[in-house]
Coordinates of C-alpha atoms in Angstrom, one line a residue:
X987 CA -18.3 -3.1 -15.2
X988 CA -19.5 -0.6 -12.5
X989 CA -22.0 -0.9 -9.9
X990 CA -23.0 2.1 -8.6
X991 CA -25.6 0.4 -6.1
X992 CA -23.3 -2.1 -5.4
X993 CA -26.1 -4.7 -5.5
X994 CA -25.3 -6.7 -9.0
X995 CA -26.2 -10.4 -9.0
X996 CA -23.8 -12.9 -10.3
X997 CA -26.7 -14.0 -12.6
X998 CA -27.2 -10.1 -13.7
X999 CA -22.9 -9.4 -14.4
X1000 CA -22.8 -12.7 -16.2
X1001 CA -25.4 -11.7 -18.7
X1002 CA -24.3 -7.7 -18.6
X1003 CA -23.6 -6.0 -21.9
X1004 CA -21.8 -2.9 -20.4
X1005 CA -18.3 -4.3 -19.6
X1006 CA -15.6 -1.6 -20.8
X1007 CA -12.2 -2.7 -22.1
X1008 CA -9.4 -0.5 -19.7
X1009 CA -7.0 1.5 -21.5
X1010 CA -4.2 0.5 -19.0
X1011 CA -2.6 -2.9 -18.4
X1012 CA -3.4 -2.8 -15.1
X1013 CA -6.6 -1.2 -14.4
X1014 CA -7.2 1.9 -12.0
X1015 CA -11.0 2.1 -10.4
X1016 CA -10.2 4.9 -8.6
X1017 CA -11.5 5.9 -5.3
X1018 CA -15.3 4.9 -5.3
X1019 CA -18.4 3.4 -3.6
X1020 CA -19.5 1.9 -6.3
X1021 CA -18.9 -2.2 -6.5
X1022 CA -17.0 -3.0 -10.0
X1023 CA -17.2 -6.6 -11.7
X1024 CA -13.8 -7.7 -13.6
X1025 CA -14.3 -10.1 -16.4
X1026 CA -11.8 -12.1 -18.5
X1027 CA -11.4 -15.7 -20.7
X1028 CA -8.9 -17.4 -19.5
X1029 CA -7.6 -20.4 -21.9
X1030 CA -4.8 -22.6 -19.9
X1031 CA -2.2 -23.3 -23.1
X1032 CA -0.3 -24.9 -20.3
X1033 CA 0.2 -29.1 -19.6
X1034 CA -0.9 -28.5 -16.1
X1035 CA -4.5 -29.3 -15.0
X1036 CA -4.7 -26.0 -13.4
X1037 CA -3.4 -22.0 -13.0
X1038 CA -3.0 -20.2 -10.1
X1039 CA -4.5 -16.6 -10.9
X1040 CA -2.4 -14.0 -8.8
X1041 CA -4.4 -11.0 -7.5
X1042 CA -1.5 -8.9 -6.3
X1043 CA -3.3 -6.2 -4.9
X1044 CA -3.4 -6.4 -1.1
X1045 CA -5.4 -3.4 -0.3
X1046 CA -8.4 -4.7 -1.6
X1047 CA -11.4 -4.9 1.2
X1048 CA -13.8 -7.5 -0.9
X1049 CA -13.4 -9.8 -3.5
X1050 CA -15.4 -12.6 -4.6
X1051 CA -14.5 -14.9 -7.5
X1052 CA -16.1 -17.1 -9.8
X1053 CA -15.0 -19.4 -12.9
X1054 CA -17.4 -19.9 -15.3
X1055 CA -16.9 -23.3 -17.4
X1056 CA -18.9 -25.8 -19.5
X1057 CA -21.8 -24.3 -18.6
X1058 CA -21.1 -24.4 -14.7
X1059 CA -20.5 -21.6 -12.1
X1060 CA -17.5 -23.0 -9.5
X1061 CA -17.2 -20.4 -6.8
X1062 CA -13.2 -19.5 -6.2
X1063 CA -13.8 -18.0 -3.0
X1064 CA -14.6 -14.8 -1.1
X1065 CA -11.7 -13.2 0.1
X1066 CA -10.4 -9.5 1.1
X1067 CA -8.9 -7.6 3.8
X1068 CA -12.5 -7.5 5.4
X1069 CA -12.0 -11.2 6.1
X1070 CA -9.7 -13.2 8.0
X1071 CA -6.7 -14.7 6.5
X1072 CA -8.2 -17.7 6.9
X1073 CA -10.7 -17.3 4.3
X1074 CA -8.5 -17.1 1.8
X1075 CA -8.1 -19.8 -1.0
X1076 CA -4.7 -19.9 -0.7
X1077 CA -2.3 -19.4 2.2
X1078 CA -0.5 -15.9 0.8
X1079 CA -0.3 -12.2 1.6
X1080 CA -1.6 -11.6 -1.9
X1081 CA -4.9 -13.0 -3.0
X1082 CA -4.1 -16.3 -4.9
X1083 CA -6.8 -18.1 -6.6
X1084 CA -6.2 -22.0 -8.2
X1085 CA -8.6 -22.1 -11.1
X1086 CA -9.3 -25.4 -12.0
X1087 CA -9.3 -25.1 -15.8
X1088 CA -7.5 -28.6 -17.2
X1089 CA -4.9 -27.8 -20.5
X1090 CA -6.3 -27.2 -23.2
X1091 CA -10.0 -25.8 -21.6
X1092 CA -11.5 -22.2 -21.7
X1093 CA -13.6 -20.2 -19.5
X1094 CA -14.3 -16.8 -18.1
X1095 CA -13.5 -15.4 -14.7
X1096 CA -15.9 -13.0 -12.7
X1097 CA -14.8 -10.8 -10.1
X1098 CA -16.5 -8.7 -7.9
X1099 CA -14.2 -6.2 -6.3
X1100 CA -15.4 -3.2 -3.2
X1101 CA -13.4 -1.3 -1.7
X1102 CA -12.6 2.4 0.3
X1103 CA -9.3 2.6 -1.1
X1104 CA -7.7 3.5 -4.0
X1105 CA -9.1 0.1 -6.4
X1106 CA -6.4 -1.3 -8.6
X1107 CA -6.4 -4.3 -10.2
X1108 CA -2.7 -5.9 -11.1
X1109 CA -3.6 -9.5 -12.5
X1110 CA -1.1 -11.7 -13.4
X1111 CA -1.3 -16.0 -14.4
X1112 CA 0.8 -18.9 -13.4
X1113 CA 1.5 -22.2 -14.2
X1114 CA 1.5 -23.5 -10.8
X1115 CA 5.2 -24.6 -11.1
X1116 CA 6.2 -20.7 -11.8
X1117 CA 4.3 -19.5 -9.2
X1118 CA 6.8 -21.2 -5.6
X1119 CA 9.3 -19.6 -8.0
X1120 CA 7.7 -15.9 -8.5
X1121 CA 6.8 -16.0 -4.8
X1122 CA 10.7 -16.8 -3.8
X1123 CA 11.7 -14.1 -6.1
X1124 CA 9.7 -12.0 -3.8
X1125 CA 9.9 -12.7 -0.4
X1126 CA 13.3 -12.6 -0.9
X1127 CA 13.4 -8.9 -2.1
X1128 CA 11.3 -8.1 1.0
X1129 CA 13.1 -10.3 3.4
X1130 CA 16.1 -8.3 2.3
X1131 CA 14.4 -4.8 3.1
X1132 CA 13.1 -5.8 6.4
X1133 CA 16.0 -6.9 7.2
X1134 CA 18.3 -4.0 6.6
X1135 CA 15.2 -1.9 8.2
X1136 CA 16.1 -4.0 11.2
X1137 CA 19.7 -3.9 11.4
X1138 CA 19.2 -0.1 10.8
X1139 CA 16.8 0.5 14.1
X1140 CA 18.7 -2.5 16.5
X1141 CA 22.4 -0.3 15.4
X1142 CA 20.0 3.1 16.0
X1143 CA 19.0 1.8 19.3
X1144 CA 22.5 1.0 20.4
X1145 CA 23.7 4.5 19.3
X1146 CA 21.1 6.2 21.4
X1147 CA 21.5 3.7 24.6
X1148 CA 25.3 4.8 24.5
X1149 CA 25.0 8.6 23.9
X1150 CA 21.3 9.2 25.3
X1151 CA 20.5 11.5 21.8
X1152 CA 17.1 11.5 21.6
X1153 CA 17.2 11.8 18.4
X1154 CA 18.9 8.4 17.8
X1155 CA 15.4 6.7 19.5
X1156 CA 13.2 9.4 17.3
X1157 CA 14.6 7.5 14.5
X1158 CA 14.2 3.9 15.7
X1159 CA 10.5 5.1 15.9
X1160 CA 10.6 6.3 12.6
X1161 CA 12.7 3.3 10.8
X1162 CA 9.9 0.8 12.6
X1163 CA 7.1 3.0 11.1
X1164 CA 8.4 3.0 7.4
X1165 CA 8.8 -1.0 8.1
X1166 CA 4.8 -1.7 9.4
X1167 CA 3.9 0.5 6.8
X1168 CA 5.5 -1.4 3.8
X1169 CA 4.6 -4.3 5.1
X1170 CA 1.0 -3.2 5.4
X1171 CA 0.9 -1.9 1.8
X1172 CA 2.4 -5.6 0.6
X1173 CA -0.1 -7.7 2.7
X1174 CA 2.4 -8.9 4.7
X1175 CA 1.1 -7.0 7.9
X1176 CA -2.4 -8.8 7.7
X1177 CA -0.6 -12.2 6.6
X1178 CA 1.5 -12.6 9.4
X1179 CA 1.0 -10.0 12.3
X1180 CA -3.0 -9.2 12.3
X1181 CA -4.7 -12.5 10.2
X1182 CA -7.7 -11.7 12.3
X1183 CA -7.7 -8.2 13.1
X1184 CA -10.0 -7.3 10.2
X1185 CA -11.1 -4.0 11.2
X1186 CA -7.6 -2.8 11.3
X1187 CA -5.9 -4.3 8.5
X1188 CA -8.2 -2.3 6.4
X1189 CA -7.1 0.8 8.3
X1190 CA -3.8 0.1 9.1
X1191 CA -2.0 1.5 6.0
X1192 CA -3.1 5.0 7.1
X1193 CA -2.4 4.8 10.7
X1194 CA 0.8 4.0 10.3
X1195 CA 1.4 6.4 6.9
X1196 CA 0.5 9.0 9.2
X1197 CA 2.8 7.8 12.0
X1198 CA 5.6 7.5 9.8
X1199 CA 5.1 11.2 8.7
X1200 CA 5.2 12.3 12.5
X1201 CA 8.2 10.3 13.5
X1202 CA 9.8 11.6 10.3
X1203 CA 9.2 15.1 11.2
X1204 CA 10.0 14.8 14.9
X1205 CA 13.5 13.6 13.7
X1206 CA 13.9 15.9 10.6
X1207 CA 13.2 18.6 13.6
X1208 CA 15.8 17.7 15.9
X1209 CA 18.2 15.9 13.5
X1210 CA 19.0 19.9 11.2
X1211 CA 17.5 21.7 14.2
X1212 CA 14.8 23.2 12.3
X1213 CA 13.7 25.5 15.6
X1214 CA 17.0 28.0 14.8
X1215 CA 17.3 27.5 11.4
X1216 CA 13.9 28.1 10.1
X1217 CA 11.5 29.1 13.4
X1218 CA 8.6 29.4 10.9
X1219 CA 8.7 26.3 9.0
X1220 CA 9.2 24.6 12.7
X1221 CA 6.1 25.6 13.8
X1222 CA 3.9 25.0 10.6
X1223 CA 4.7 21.2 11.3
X1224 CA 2.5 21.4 14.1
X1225 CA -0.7 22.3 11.4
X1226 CA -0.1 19.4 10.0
X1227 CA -0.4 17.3 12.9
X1228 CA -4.1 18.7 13.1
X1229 CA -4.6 18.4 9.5
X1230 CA -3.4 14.4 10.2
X1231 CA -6.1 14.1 13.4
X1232 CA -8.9 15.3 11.4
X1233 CA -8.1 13.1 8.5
X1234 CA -7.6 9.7 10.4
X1235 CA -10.4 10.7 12.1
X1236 CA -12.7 11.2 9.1
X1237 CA -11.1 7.8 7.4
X1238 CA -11.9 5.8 10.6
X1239 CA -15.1 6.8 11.9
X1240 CA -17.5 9.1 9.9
X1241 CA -16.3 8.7 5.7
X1242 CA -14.0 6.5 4.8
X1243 CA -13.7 7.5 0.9
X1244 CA -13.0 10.8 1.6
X1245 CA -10.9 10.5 4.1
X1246 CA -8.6 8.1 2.3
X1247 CA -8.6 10.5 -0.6
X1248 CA -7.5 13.6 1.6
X1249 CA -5.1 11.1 3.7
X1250 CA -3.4 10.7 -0.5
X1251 CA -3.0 14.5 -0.8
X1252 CA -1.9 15.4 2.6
X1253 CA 0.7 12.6 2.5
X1254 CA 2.0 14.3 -0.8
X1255 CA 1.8 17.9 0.5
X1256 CA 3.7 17.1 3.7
X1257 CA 6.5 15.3 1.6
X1258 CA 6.5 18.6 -0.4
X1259 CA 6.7 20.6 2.9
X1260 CA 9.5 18.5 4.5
X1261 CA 11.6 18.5 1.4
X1262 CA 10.9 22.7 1.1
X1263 CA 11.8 22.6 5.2
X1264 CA 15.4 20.7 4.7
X1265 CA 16.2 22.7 1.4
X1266 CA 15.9 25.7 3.3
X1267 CA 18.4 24.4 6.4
X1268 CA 20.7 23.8 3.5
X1269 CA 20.9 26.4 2.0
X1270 CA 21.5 28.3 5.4
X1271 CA 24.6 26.4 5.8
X1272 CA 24.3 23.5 7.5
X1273 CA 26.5 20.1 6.8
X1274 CA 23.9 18.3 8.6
X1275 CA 20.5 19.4 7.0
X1276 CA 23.0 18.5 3.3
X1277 CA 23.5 14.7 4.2
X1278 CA 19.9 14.9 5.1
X1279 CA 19.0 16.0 1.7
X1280 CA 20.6 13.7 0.1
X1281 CA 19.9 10.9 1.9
X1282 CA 15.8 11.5 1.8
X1283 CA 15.4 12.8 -1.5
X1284 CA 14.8 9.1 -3.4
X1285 CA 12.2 8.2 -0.8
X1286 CA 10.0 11.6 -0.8
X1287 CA 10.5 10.9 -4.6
X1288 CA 9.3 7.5 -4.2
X1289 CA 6.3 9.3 -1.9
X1290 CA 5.9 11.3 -5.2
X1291 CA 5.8 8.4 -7.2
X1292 CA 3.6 6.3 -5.2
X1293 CA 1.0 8.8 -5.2
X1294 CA 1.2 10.0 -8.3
X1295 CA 0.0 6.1 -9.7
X1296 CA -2.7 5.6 -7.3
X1297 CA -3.8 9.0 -9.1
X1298 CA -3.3 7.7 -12.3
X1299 CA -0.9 10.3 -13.7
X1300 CA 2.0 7.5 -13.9
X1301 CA 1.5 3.9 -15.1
X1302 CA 1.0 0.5 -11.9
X1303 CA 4.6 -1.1 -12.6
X1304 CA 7.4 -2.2 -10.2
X1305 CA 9.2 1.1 -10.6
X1306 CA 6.0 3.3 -8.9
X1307 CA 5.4 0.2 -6.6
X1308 CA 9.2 -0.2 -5.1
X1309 CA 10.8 3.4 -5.2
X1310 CA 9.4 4.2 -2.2

């Protein structure tokens, strides 16, 4: 249910009548100002006294939750990367809700969701004995890539230290970049390294999307030696990086909608330029700007990808989440 004034009572979306069923499994709110309600019955076929509803959608700025049962109205919590971690009802970097429906009972869930960034809205229910399980499954696959992102800018940093190639430390920067910034998009930033730093864990997924793009161009510059291979495509980089200044600077400080919306197809039109840059090199010749190629195609794909669900032309699954 949308609220374009985003000033809805609970008392007013309990007794709406304009709730629309999504077509897609996981909705897609778009980019909006307006303040949506999410409603669903939730029956707990389980034989535990309880589910743990799984809102695994860290970007979200606001949510409040609400289980209506027997008649009653049991706040879940107010939560969102506007708050501290803290707040949240339980200690995770997605938002976790217990919802204290017994086996065998029904009732509906209300949530009211706001937010300057692409609104999605993955839901998924546990029995709480699945969920430790799920969550292992999880932080092990990220424990994994942060640590190979690791290993990959300690071994950089050694390279560099012993044959002062500046490119070697370009790409430490770079390798640490792509790491904040998956670990922003996950929750796992706020979680662990900002829990109280509100202001910037709702910005910190395009500062450092833009600083990754930087560091990856100041590398892919000096790595295939872009300045004698293609002179023109050398300089156009710099355009960007003014194209990047006015956008932060429009998402931070004056309109945060429309920045974040031009921050989404700048991102995508830069991968397109950088892929268009190397290509080029290539095909001039170069063994260097080929290993390149290959090596960076999947994850401007996965750019590609990740874009391309948060504007709804491909489905929210694990495939558009992880390729990047």
């Amino acid at each position: 249910l949308e609220d374009p004034t985003a000033k809805l009572t609970l008392q007013e979306a309990v007794s709406a009548n304009g709730y629309a069923t999504p077509e897609q499994s996981v909705p897609n709110l778009q980019i909006s100002p307006s303040a949506f309600w999410v409603r669903l019955r939730l029956f707990n076929d389980t034989d535990e006294n309880s589910v743990f509803l799984d809102l695994a959608h860290p970007e979200i700025e606001d949510i409040d939750a609400y289980l209506l049962v027997s008649g009653k109205v049991i706040p879940l919590g107010r939560t969102g990367q506007k708050w501290s971690v803290g707040s949240r009802p339980m200690p995770q970097p997605d938002y976790v809700y217990p919802v204290p429906l017994k086996s065998g009972q029904q009732g509906t869930l209300l949530f009211r969701l706001k937010s300057d960034k692409q609104l999605q809205v993955p839901i998924k229910v546990h029995a709480p004995s699945k969920f430790s399980e799920t969550r292992s499954s999880k932080n092990l696959i990220m424990g994994c890539y942060v640590g190979v992102l690791l290993v990959m800018a300690l071994y950089n940093l050694f390279v560099f230290f012993s044959i002062r190639d500046r490119s070697y430390l370009i790409y430490v920067f770079y390798i640490l970049a792509v790491c904040l910034t998956q670990l922003t998009f996950f929750g796992i930033g706020q979680y662990y390294l900002w829990p109280e730093a509100t202001w910037f864990a709702i910005k910190a997924s395009i500062i450092f999307t833009f600083i990754t793009a930087v560091t990856a161009a100041e590398f892919m510059k000096t790595f295939i030696d872009t300045r004698t291979h293609v002179p023109k495509l050398h300089k156009g980089v710099r355009y960007f990086y003014m194209l990047f200044a006015v956008v932060v600077g429009l998402y931070l400080f004056v309109q945060p909608l429309l920045g974040y919306a031009l921050a989404q197809l700048s991102a995508g039109l830069f991968a397109t330029y950088m892929f268009i840059t190397i290509l080029k090199v290539w095909r001039k010749g170069s063994r260097q700007a080929g290993y390149f190629l290959a090596a960076w195609s999947l994850f401007l794909v996965g750019t590609f990808v990740f874009v391309l669900k948060d504007m709804c032309f491909l489905p929210y699954n694990d495939i558009a989440i992880y390729t990047m």
